[in-house]
Short mmCIF file of C-alpha atoms in Angstrom, two decimals:
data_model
loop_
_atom_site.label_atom_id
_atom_site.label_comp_id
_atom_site.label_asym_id
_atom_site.label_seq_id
_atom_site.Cartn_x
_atom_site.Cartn_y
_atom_site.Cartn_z
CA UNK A 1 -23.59 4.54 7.50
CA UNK A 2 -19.67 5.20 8.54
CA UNK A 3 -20.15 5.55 12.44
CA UNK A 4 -16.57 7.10 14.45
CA UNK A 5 -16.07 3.90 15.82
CA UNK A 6 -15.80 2.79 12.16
CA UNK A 7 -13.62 5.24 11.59
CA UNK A 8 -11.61 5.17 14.84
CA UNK A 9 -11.02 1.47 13.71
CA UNK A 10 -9.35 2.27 10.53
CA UNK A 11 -7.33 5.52 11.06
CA UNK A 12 -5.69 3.65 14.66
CA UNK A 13 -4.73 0.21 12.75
CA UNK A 14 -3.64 1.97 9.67
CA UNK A 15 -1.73 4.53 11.93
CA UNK A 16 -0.33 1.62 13.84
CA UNK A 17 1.04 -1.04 10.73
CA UNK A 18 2.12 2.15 8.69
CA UNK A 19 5.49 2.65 10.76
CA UNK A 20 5.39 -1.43 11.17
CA UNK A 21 5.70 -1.52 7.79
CA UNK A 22 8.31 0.51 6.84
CA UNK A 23 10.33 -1.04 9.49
CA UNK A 24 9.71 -4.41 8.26
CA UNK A 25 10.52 -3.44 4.33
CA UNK A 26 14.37 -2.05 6.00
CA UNK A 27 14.82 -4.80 8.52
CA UNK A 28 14.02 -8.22 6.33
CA UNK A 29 13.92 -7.08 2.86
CA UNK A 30 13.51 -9.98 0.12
CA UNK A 31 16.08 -9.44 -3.10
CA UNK A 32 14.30 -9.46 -6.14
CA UNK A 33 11.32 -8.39 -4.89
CA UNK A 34 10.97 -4.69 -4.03
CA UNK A 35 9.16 -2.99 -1.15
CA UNK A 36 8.76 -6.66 0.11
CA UNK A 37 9.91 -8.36 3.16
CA UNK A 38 10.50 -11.58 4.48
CA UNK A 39 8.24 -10.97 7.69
CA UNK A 40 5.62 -8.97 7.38
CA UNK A 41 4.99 -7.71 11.17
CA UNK A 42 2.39 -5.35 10.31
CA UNK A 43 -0.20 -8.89 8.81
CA UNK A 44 0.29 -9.75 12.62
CA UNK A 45 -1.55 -6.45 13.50
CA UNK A 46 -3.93 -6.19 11.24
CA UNK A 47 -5.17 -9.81 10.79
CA UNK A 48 -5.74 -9.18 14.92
CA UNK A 49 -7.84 -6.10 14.36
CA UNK A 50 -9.84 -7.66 11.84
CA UNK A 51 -10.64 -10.55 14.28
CA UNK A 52 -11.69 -8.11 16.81
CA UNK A 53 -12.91 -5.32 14.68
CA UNK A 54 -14.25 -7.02 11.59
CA UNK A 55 -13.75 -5.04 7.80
CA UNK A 56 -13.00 -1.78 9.54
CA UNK A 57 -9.46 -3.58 10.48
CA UNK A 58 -9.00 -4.37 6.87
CA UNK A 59 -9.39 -1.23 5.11
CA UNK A 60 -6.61 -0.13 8.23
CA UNK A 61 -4.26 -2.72 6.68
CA UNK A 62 -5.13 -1.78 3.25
CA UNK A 63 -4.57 2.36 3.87
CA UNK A 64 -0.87 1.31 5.81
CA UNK A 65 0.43 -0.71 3.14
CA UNK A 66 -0.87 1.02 0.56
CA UNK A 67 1.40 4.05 2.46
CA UNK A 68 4.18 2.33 3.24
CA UNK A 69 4.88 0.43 0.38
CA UNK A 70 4.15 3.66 -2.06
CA UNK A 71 7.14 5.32 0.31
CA UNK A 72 9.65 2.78 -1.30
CA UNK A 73 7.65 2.01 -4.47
CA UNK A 74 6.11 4.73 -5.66
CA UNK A 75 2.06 5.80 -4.98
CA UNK A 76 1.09 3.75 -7.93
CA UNK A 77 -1.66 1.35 -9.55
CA UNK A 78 0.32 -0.93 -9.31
CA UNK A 79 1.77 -1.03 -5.70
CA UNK A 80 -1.99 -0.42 -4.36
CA UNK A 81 -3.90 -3.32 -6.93
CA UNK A 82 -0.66 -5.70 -5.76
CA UNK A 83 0.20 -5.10 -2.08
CA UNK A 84 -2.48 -3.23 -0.70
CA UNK A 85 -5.75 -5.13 -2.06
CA UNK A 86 -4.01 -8.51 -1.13
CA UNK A 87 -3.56 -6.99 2.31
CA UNK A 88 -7.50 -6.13 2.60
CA UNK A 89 -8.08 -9.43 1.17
CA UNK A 90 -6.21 -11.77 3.49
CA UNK A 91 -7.56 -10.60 6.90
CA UNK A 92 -11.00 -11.03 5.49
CA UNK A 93 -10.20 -14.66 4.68
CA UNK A 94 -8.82 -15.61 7.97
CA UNK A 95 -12.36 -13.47 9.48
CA UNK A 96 -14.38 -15.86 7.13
CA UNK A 97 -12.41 -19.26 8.60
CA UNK A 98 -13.55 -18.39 12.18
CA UNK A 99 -16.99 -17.23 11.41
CA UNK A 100 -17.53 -20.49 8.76
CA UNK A 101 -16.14 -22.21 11.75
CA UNK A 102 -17.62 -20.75 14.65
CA UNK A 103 -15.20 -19.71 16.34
CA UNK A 104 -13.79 -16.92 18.35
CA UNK A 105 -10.31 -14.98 18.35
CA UNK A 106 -9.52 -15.58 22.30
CA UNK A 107 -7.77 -18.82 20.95
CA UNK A 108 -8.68 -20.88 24.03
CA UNK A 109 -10.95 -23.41 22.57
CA UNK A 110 -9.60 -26.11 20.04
CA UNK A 111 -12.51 -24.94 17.84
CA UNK A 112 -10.60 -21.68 17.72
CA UNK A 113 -6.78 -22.54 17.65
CA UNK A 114 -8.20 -25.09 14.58
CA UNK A 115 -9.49 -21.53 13.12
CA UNK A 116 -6.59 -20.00 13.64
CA UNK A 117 -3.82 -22.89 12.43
CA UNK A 118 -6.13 -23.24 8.91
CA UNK A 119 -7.10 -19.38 8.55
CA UNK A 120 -4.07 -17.83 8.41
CA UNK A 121 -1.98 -20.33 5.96
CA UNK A 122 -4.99 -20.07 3.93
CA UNK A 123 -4.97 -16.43 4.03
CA UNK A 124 -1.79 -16.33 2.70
CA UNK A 125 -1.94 -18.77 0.21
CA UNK A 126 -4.93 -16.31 -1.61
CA UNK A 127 -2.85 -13.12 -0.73
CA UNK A 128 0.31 -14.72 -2.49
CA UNK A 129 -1.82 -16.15 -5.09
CA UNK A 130 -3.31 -12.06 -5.79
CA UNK A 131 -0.26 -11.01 -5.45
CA UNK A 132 1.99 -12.04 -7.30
CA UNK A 133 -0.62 -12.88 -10.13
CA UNK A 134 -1.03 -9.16 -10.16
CA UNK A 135 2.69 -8.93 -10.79
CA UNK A 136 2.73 -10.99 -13.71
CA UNK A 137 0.17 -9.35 -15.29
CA UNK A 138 1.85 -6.19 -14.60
CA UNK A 139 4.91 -7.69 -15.90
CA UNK A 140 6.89 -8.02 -13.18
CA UNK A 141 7.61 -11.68 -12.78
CA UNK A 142 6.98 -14.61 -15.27
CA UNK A 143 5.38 -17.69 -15.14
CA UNK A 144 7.96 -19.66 -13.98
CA UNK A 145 8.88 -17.06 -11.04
CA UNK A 146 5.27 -17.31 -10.23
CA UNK A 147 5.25 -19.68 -8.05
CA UNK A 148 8.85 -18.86 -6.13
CA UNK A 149 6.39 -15.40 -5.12
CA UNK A 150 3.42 -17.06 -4.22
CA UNK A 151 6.02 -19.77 -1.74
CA UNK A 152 8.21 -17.00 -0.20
CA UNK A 153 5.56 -15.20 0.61
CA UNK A 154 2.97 -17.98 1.66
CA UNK A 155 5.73 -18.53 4.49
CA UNK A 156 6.83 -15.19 5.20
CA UNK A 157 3.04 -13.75 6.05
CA UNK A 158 2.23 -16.83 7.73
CA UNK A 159 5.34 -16.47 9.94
CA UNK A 160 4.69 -12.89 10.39
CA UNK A 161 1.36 -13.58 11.81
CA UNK A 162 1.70 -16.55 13.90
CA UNK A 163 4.56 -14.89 15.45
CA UNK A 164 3.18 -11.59 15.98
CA UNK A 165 -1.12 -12.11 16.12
CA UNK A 166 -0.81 -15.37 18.38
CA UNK A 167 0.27 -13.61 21.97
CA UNK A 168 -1.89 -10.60 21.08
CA UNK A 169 -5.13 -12.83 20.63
CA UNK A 170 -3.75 -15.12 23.43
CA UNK A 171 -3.31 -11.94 26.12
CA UNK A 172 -5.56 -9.28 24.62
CA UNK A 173 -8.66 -10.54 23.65
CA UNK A 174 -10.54 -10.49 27.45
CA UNK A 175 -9.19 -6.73 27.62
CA UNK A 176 -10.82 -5.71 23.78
CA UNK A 177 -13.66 -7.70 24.68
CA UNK A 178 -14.72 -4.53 26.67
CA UNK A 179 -15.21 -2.78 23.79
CA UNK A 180 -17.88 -1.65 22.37
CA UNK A 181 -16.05 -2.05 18.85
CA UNK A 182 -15.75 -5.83 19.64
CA UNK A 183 -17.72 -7.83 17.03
CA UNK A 184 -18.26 -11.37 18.70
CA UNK A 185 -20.85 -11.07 21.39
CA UNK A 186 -21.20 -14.65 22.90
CA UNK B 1 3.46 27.93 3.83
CA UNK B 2 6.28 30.93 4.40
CA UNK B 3 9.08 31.76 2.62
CA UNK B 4 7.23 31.35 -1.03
CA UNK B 5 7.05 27.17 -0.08
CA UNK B 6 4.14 25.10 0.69
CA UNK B 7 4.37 22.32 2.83
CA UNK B 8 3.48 19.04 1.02
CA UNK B 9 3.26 15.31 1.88
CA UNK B 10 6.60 14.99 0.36
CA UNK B 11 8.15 18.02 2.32
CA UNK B 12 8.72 21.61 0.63
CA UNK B 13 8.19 22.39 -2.92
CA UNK B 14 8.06 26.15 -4.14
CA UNK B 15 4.97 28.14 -4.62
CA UNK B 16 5.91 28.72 -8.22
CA UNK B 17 5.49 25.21 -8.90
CA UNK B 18 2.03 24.86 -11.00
CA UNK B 19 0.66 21.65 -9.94
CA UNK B 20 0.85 23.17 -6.16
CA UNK B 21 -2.02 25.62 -7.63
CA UNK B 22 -3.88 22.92 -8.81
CA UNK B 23 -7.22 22.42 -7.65
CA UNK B 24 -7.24 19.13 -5.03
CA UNK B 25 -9.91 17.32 -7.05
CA UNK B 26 -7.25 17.67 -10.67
CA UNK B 27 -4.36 16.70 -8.29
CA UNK B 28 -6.18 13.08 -7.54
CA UNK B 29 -7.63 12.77 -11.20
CA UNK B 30 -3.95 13.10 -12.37
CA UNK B 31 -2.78 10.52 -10.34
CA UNK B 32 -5.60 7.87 -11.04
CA UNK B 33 -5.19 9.05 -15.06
CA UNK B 34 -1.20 9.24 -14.81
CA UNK B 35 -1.09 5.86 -13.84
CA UNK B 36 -4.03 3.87 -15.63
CA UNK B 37 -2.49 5.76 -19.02
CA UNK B 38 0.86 3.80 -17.77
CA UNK B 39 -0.83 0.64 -17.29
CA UNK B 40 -2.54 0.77 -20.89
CA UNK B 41 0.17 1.64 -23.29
CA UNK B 42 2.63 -1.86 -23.68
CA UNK B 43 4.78 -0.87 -26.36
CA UNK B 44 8.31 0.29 -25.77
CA UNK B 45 8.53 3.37 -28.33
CA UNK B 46 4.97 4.94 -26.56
CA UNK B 47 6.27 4.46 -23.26
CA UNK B 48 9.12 5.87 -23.80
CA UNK B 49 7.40 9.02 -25.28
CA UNK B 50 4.72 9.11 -22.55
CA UNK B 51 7.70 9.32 -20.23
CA UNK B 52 9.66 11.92 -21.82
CA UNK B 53 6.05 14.21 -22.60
CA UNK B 54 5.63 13.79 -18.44
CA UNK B 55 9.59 14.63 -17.74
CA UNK B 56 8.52 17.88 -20.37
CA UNK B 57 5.45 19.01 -18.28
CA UNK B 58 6.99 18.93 -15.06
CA UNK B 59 10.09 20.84 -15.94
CA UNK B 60 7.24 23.62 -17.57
CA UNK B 61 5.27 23.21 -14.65
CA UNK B 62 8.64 23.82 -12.39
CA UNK B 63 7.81 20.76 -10.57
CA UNK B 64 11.58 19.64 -8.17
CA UNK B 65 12.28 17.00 -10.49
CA UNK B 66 15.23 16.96 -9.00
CA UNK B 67 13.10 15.19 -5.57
CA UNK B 68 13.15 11.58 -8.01
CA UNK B 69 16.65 10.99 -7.46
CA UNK B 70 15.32 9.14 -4.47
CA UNK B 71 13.44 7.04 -5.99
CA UNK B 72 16.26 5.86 -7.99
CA UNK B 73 17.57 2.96 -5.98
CA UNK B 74 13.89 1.42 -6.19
CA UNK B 75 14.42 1.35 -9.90
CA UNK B 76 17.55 -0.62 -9.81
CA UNK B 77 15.68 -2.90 -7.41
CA UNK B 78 12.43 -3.90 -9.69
CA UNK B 79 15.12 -3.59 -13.02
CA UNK B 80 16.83 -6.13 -10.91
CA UNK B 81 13.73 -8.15 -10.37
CA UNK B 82 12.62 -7.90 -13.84
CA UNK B 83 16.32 -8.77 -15.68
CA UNK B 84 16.76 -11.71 -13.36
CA UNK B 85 12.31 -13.03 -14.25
CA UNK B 86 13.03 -12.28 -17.72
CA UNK B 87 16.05 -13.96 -18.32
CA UNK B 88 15.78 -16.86 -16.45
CA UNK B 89 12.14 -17.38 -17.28
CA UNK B 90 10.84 -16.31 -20.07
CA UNK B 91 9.91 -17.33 -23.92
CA UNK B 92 9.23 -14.48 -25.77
CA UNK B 93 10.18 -15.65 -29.49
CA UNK B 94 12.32 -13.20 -31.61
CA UNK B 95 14.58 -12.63 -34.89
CA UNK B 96 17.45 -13.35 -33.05
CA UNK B 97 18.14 -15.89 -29.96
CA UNK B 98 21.19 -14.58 -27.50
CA UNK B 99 21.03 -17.41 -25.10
CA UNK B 100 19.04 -20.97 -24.44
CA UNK B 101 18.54 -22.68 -20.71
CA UNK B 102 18.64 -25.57 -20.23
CA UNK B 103 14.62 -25.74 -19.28
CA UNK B 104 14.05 -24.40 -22.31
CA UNK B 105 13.64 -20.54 -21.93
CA UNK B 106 15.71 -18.40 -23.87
CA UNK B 107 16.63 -14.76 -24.35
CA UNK B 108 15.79 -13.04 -27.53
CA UNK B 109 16.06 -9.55 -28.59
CA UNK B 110 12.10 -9.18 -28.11
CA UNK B 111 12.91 -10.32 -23.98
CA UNK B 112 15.64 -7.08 -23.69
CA UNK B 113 12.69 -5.09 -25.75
CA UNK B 114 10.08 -6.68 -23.64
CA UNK B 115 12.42 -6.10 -20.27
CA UNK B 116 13.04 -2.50 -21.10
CA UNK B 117 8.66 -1.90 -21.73
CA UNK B 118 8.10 -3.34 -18.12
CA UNK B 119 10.62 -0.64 -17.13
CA UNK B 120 9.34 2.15 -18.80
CA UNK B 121 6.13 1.73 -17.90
CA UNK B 122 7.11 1.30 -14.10
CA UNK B 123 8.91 4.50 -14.25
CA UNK B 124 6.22 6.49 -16.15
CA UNK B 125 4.30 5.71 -13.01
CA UNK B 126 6.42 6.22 -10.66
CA UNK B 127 7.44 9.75 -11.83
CA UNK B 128 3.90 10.85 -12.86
CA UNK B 129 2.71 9.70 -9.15
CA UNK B 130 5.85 10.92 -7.47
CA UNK B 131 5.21 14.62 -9.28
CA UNK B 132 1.87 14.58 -8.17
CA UNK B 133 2.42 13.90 -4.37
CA UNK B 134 4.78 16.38 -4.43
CA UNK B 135 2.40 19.03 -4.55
CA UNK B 136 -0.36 16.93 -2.77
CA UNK B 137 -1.03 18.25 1.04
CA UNK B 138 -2.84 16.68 3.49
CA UNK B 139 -5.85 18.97 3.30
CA UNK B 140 -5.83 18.24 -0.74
CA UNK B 141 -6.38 14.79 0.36
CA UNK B 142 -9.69 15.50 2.29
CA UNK B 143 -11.02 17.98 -0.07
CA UNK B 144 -9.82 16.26 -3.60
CA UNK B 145 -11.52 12.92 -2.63
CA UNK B 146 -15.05 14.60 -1.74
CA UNK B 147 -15.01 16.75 -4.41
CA UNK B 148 -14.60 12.99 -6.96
CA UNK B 149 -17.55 11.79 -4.43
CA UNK B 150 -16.06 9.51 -2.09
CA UNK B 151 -17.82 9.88 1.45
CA UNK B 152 -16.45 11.96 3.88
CA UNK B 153 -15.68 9.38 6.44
CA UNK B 154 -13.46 7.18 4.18
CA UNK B 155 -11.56 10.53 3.08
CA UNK B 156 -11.53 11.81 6.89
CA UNK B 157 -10.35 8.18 7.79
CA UNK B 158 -7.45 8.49 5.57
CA UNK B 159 -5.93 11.49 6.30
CA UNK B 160 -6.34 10.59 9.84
CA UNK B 161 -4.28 7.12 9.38
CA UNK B 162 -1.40 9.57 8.01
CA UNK B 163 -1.56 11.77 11.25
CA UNK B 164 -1.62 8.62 13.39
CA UNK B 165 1.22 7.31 11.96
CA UNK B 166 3.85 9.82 13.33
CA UNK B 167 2.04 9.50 16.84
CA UNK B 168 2.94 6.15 16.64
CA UNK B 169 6.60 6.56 15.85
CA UNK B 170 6.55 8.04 18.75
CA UNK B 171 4.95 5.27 20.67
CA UNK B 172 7.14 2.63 19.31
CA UNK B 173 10.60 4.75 19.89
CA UNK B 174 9.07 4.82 23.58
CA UNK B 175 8.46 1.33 24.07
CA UNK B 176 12.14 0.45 22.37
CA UNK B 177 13.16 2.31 25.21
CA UNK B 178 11.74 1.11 27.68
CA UNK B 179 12.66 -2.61 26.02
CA UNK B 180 16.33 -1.32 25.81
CA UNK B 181 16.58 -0.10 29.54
CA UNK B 182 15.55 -3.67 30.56
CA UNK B 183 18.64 -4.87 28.40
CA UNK B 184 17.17 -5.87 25.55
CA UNK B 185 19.59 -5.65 22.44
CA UNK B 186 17.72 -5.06 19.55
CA UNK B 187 20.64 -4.71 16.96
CA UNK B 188 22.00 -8.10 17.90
CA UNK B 189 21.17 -11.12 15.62
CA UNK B 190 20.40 -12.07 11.98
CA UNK B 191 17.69 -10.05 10.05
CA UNK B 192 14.72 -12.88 11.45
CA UNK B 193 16.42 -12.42 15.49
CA UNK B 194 16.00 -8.66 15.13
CA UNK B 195 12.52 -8.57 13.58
CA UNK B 196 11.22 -10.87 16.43
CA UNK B 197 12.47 -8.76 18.95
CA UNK B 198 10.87 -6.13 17.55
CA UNK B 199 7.76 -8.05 17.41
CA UNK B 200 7.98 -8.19 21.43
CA UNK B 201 6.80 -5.28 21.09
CA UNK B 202 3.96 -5.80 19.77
CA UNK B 203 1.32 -5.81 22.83
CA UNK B 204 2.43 -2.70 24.42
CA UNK B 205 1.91 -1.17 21.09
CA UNK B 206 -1.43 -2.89 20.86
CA UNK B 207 -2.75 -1.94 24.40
CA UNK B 208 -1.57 1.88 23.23
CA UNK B 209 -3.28 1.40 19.88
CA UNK B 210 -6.95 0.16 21.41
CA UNK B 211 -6.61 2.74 24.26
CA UNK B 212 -6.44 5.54 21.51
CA UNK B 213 -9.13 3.73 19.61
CA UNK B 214 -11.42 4.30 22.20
CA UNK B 215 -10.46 8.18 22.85
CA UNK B 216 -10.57 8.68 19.23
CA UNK B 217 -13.84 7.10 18.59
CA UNK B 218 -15.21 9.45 21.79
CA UNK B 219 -13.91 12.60 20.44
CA UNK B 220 -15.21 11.90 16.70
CA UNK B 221 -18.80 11.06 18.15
CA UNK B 222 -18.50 13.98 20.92
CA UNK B 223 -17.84 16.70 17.46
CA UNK B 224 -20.87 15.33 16.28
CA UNK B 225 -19.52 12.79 13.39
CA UNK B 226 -20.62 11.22 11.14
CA UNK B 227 -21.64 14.78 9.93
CA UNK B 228 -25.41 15.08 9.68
CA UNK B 229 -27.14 17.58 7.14
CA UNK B 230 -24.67 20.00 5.09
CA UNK B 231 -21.28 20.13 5.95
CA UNK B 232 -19.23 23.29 5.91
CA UNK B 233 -15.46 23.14 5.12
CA UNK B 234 -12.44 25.68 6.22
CA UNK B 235 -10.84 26.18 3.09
CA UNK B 236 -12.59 27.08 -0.13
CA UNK B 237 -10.93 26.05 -3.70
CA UNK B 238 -11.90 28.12 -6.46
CA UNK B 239 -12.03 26.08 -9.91
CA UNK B 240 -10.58 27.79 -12.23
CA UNK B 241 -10.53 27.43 -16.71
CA UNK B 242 -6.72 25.71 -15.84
CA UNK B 243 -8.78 23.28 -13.92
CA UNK B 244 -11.63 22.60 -16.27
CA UNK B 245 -9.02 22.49 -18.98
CA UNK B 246 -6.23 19.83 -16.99
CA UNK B 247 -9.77 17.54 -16.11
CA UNK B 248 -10.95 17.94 -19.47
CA UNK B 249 -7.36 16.62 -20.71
CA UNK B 250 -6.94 13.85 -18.45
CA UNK B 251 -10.13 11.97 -18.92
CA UNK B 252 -9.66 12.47 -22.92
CA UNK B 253 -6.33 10.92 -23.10
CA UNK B 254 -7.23 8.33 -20.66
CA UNK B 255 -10.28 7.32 -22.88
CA UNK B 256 -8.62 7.86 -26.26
CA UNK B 257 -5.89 5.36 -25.39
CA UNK B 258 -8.05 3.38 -24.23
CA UNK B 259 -10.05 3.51 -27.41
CA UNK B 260 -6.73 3.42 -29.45
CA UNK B 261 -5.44 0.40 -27.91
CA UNK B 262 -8.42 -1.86 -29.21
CA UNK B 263 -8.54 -0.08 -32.87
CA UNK B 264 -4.87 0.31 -33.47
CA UNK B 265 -1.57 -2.49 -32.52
CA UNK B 266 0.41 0.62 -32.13
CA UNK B 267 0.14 0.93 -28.64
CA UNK B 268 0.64 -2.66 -27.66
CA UNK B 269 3.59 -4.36 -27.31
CA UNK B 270 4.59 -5.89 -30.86
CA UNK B 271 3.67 -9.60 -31.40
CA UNK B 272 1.46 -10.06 -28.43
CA UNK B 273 0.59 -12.34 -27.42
CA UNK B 274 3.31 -14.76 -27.74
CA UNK B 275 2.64 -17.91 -29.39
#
């Protein structure tokens, strides 16, 4: 059962990386590559919320890129099985590191920095691999371009997120730990 | 709605306009069938027809086609993408060869026929989704997902994330203030310097976002959600034979091409897959 906390979850984060997004598609936009952009700030955001929040986070990634990149791209099958479901799938990778791992988003243990340095590279690397897998069978890229996608944007997201998610885990997570929405209970 | 104009998620569009009349749960069946019927077809000549028979129905339906001009520049962005992929990187054998690389791709004349399918296909569904959220508003959102059977919550939780987005707009622009009044200079820099500034602003925004998290999540449970028992709704759709008729239509095409694609080469793109 959906509880409003649930939905609280989603509708804030997807409220809050929808205008992140659209900023970051007109500020560092990637040639070649439409509705993209070199450093995704709104993967900093969400990846957060999912580390706080668990799935619910996610899905508020999914809805705001889903929204954001239809704006420039067009609502279709396309943008949402290429952007958006590699945006619902990444967070949920980097959730899976630290809960294979044990360890916990407030980044102060080694445990969890470890988590953190190998969850979000990896993250990436399966978003780019979705991604721009989806766009060759789509025909938007060949083979051989395959792997330029998957590179640029195995750097850009992991960029995005160190630069963005590290202080917000580093300073917020005491303050969300008083949530009731908070999913690690030590 | 005044003036003989509805208010949609893509501004204003006049009353006249058919698919505005639509029933919500026909406006989100045409966009899931608009685009999978897109994603099925591969040949260039189909496409092409698909594209002119949606073109057709929108100028009967006196849909603004005139609103796709903006979507124009996007076009010349993914024809850029796929020209440059194509050209570059690609092997498609053909009767004639234009050009060899030097690592051994080539352009034929079944590349600039295989280019020009991934562009027709891309616009079919850009203008057959673009059409359709031009008469979608937010309350078709709510209602049109229920009445396919999606749970209220994730509907609810959708239209919400819309709603929140202009709050925080507002949030950000506030926080950019407050970041410029301490002499920040957030137009100075390369494209990389002025998207890190802007991610300085990331914790206020965060500390905003959990804040309203919490209120939200108060005010949802205080009105008694998630709904228990039957739920009443404000507005009431009436289906009408137009309805049954446009459903009807859209999930026969969908599966006939479907069905026609595996009896018949005619609908995929010719010589595929290349050897």
């Amino acid at each position: 059962m959906v509880s409003a906390r649930n939905v609280a979850v989603t509708a804030v984060t997807a409220g809050l990386c929808l205008p992140l997004a659209l900023f970051a598609i007109v500020l560092v936009p990637i040639p070649g590559l439409p509705a993209a952009s070199g450093f995704w700030i709104p993967a900093g955001f969400y990846f957060v919320m999912t580390l706080w929040f668990g799935l619910w986070g996610a899905l508020g990634g999914h809805i705001a890129t889903f929204l954001a990149m239809g704006y420039f791209q067009g609502f279709t099958l396309q943008v949402w099985a290429d952007g958006a479901v590699g945006d619902l799938i990444a967070p949920l990778v980097a959730l899976a590191v630290f809960k294979l791992m044990g360890a916990r988003p407030d980044l102060r243990s080694k445990r969890d920095k470890l988590a953190w340095l190998i969850g979000v590279p990896l993250a990436s690397l399966v978003c780019g691999l979705w991604v721009h897998t989806v766009n060759l069978l789509f025909g938007v890229i060949t083979w051989p371009f395959w792997w330029v996608g998957v590179l640029t944007y195995f750097i850009g997201d992991s960029l995005a997120v160190f630069a963005v998610g590290t202080p917000l885990l580093r300073s917020l997570t005491s303050y969300v730990k008083q949530s009731p929405m908070y999913i690690w209970r030590d | 709605m005044g003036g003989g104009r509805v208010r949609t998620l893509f501004g204003y569009v006049e009353e006249s306009c058919l698919l505005t009349r639509a029933h919500p749960v026909v406006k989100v069946l045409s966009l899931v069938a608009l685009n999978v019927l897109a994603w099925l077809i591969e040949a260039p000549v189909p496409l092409a027809i698909y594209l002119s028979g949606l073109l057709l129905a929108a100028a009967l339906a006196r849909a603004p086609l005139r609103r796709l001009k903006g979507y124009l520049p996007y076009l010349l962005l993914v024809a850029q993408a796929v020209v440059l992929s194509y050209a570059l990187g690609s092997r498609i054998p053909g009767a004639v060869v234009y050009a060899t690389l030097p690592w051994g791709c080539y352009v034929s004349d079944r590349t600039l026929l295989y280019m020009a399918s991934v562009m027709l296909r891309i616009s079919c569904m850009l203008v057959g989704s673009t059409l359709v959220f031009l008469s979608l508003r937010d309350t078709d959102v709510v209602y049109g997902l229920r009445g396919l059977g999606v749970p209220f919550s994730a509907a609810f939780s959708l239209n919400l994330a819309l709603r929140f987005s202009a709050l925080f707009l507002d949030d950000y622009a506030r926080v950019r203030d407050a970041m410029l009044l301490k002499g920040v200079r957030l137009d100075a820099g390369g494209p990389l310097e002025r998207a890190r500034l802007l991610s300085r602003a990331a914790v206020p925004l965060m500390v905003i976002a959990i804040r309203r998290m919490q209120d939200l999540s108060f005010a949802l449970e205080l009105k008694g959600f998630p709904p228990r028992g039957r739920r009443t709704y404000v507005h009431e759709f009436r289906w009408s034979w137009a309805d049954t008729a446009a459903a009807a239509a859209l999930v026969a095409t969908t599966v006939g091409v479907a069905v026609a694609k595996l009896l018949s080469p005619l609908l995929s793109f010719p010589g595929w897959p290349f050897a």
